[in-house]
PDB file of C-alpha atoms in Angstrom:
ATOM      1  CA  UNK G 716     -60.384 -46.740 -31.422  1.00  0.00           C
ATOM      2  CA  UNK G 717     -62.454 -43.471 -31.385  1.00  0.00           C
ATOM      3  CA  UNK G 718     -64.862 -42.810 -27.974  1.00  0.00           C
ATOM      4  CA  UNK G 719     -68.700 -44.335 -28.636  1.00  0.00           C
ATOM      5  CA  UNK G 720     -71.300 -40.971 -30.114  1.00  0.00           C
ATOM      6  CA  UNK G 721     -73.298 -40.208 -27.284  1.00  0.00           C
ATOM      7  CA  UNK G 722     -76.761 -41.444 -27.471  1.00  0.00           C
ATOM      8  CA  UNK G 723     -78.184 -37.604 -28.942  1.00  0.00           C
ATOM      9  CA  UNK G 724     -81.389 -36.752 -28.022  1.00  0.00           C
ATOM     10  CA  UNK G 725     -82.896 -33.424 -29.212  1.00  0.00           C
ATOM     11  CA  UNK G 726     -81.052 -30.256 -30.155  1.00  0.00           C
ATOM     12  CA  UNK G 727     -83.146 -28.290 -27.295  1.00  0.00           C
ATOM     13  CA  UNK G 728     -82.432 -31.383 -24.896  1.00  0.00           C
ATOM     14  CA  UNK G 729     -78.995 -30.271 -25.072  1.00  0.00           C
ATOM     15  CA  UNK G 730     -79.725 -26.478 -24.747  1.00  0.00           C
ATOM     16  CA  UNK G 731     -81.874 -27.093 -21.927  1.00  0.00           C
ATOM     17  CA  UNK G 732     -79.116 -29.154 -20.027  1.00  0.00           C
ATOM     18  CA  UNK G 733     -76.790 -26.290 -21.242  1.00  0.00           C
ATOM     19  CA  UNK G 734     -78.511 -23.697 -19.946  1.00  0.00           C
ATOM     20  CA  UNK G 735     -78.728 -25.445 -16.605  1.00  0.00           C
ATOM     21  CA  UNK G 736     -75.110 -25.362 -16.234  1.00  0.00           C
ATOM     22  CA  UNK G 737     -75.281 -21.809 -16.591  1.00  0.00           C
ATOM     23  CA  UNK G 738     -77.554 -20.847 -14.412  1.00  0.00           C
ATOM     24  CA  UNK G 739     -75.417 -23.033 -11.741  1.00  0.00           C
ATOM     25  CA  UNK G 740     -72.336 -20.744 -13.129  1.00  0.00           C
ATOM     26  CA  UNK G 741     -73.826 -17.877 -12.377  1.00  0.00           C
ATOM     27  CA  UNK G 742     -74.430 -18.603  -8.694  1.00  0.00           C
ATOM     28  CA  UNK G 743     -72.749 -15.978  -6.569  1.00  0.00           C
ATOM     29  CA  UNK G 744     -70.312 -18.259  -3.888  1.00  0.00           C
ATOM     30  CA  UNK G 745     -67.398 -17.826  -2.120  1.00  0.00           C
ATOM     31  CA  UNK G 746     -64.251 -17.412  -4.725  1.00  0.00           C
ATOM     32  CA  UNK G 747     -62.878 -20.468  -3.276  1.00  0.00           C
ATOM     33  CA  UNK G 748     -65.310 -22.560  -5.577  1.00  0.00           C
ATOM     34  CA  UNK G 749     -65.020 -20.717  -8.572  1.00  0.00           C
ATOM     35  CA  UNK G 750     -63.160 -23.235 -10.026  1.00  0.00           C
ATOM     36  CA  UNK G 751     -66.497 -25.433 -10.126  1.00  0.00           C
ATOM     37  CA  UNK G 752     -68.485 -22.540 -11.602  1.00  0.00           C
ATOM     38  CA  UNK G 753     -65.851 -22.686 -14.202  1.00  0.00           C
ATOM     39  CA  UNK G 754     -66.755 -25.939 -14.768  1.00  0.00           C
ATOM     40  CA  UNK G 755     -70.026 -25.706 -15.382  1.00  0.00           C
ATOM     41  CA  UNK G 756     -69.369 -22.978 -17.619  1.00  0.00           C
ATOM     42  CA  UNK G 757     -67.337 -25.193 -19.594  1.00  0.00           C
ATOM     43  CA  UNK G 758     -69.853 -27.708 -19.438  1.00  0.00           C
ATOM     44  CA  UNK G 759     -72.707 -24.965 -21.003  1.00  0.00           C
ATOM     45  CA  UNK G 760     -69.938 -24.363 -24.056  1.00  0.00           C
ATOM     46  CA  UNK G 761     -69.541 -27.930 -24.247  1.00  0.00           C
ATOM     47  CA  UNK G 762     -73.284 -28.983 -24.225  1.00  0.00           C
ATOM     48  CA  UNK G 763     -74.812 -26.352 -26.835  1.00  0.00           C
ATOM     49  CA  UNK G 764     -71.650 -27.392 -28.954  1.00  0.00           C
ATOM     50  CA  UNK G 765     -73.009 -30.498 -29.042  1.00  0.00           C
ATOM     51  CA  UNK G 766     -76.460 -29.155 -29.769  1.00  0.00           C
ATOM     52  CA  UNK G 767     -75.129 -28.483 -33.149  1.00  0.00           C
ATOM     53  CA  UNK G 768     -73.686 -31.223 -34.067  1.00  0.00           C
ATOM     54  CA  UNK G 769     -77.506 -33.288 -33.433  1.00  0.00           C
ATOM     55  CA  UNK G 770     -79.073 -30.702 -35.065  1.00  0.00           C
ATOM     56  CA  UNK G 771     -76.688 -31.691 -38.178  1.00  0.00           C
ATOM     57  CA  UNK G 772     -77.090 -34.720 -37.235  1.00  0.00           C
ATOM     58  CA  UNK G 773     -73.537 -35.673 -36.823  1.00  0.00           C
ATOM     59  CA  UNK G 774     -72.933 -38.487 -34.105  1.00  0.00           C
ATOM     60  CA  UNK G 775     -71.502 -36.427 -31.048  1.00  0.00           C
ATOM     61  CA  UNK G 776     -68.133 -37.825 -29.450  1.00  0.00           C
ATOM     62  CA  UNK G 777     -67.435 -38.158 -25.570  1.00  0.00           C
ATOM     63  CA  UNK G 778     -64.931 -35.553 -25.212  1.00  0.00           C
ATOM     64  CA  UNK G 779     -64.776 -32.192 -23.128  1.00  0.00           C
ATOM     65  CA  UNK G 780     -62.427 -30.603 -25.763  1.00  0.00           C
ATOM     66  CA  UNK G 781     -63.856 -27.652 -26.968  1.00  0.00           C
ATOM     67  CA  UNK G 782     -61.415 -27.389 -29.669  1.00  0.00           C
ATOM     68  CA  UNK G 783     -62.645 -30.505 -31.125  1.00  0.00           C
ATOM     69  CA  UNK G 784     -66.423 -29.860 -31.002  1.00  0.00           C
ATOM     70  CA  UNK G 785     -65.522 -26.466 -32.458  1.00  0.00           C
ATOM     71  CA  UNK G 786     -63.357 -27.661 -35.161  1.00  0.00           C
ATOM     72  CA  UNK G 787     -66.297 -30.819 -36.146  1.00  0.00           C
ATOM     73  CA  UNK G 788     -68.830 -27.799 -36.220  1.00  0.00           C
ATOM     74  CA  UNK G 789     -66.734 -25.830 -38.717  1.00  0.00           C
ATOM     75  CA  UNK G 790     -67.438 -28.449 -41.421  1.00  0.00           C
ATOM     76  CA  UNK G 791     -70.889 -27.892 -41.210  1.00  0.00           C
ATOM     77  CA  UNK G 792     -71.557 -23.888 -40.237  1.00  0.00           C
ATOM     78  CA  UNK G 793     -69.525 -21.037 -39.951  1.00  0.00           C
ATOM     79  CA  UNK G 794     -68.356 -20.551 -36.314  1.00  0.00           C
ATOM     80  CA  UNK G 795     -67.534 -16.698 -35.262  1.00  0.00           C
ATOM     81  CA  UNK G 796     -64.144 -16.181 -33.702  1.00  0.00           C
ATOM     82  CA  UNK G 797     -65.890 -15.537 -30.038  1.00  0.00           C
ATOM     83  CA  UNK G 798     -67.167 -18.539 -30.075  1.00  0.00           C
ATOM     84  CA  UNK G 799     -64.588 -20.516 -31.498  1.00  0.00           C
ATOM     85  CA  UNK G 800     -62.524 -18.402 -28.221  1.00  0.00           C
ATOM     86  CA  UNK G 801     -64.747 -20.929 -25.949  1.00  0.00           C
ATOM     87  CA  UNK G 802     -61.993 -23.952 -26.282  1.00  0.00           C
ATOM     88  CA  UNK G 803     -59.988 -21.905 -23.733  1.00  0.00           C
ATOM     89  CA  UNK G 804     -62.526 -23.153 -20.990  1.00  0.00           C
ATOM     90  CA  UNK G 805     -61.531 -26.803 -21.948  1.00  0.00           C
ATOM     91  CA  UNK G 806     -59.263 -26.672 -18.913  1.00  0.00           C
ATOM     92  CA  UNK G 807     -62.066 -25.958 -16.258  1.00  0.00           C
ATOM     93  CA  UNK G 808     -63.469 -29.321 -17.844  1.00  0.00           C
ATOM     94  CA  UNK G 809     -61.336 -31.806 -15.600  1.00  0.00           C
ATOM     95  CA  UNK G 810     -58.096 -29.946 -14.378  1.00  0.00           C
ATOM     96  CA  UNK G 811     -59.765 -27.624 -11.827  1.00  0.00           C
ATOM     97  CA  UNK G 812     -62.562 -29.908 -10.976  1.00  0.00           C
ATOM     98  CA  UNK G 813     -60.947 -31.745  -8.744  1.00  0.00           C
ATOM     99  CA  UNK G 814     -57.850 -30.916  -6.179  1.00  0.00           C
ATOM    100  CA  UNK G 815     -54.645 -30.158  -7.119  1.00  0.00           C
ATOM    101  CA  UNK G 816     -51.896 -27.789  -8.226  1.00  0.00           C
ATOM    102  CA  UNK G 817     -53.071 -25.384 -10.348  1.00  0.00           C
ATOM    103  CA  UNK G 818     -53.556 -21.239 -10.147  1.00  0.00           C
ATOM    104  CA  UNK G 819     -56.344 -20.434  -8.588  1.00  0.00           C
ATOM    105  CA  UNK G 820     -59.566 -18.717 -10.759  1.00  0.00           C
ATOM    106  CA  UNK G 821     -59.651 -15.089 -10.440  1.00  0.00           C
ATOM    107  CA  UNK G 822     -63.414 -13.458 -10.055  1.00  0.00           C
ATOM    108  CA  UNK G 823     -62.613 -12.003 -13.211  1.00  0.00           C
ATOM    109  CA  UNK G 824     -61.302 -15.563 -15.104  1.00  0.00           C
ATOM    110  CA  UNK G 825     -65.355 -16.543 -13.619  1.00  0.00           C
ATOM    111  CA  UNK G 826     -66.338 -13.974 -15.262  1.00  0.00           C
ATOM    112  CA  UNK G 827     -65.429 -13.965 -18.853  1.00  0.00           C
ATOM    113  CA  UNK G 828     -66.009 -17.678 -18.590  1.00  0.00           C
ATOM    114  CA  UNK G 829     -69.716 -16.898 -17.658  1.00  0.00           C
ATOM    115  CA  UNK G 830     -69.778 -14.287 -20.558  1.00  0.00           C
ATOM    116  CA  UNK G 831     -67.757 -17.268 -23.211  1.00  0.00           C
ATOM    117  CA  UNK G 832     -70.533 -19.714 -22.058  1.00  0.00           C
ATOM    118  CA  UNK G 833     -73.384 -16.877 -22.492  1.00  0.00           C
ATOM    119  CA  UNK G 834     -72.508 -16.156 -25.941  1.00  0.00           C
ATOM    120  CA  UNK G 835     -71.853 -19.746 -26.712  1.00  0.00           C
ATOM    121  CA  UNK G 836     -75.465 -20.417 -26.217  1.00  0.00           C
ATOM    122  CA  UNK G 837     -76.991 -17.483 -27.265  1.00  0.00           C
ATOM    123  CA  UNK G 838     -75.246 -18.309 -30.820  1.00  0.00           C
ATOM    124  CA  UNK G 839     -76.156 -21.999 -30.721  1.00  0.00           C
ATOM    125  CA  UNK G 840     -79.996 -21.027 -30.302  1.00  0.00           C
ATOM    126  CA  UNK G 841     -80.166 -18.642 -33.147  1.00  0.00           C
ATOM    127  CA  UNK G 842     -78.385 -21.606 -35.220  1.00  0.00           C
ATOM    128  CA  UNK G 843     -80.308 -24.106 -34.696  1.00  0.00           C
ATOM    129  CA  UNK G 844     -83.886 -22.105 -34.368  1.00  0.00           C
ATOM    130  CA  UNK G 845     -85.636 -20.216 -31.041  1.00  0.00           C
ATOM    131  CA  UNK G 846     -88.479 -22.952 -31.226  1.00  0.00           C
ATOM    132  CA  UNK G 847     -86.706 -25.677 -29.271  1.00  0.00           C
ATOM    133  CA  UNK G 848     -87.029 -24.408 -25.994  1.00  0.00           C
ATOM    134  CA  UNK G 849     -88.686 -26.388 -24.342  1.00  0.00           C
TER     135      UNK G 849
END
């Protein structure tokens, strides 16, 4: 049976909770938790993905694949190769979050995620229109 839609909300709800995530991506720590900031920049990909698919108004799945959101989104508007590049960070979703065996994130794995999740946005917002920040 397929995951329920999440309940939607706006197009610039999303953005704004994407941005968030970020912002908290961006914060300069320790490199020990740079596996979290990962995270979160998954979670800004993941978030203005999903941004699209209200604004088409396409019912948005529970999932933290990238590859899926990107792929849904290619039915409706042509996604550039950069972006469609984010579903690498579909890993920092769940397998670094928490403990466990995995290779460590280098500053400079932080940092092209920060730069993926940057662009990711930046493309959403000219998509779906500048006016829905809030």
């Amino acid at each position: 049976m397929p995951p329920d839609p999440v309940s939607p909300g706006s197009p610039g709800d999303w953005l704004r909770h994407a941005r968030a995530d970020l912002a908290l991506a961006q914060v300069e720590v320790s490199p020990q938790l740079l596996e979290l900031l990962c995270f979160h920049a998954q979670q800004a990909c993941e978030k203005s993905l999903k941004a699209v698919l209200v604004y088409f108004g396409v019912a948005v799945p529970k999932t933290h694949n990238l590859r899926a959101l990107v792929d849904l989104i290619s039915k409706y508007a042509s996604v550039p190769m950069d972006i469609a590049g984010c579903a690498e960070l579909t890993d920092y979703a769940v397998t670094t979050r928490y403990p466990g065996v995995y290779e460590p994130v280098t500053e400079n794995e932080h940092r092209e995620a920060v730069q993926t999740a940057d662009q990711t946005i930046r493309w959403v917002e000219t998509l779906v229109g500048a006016g829905m920040t809030p």
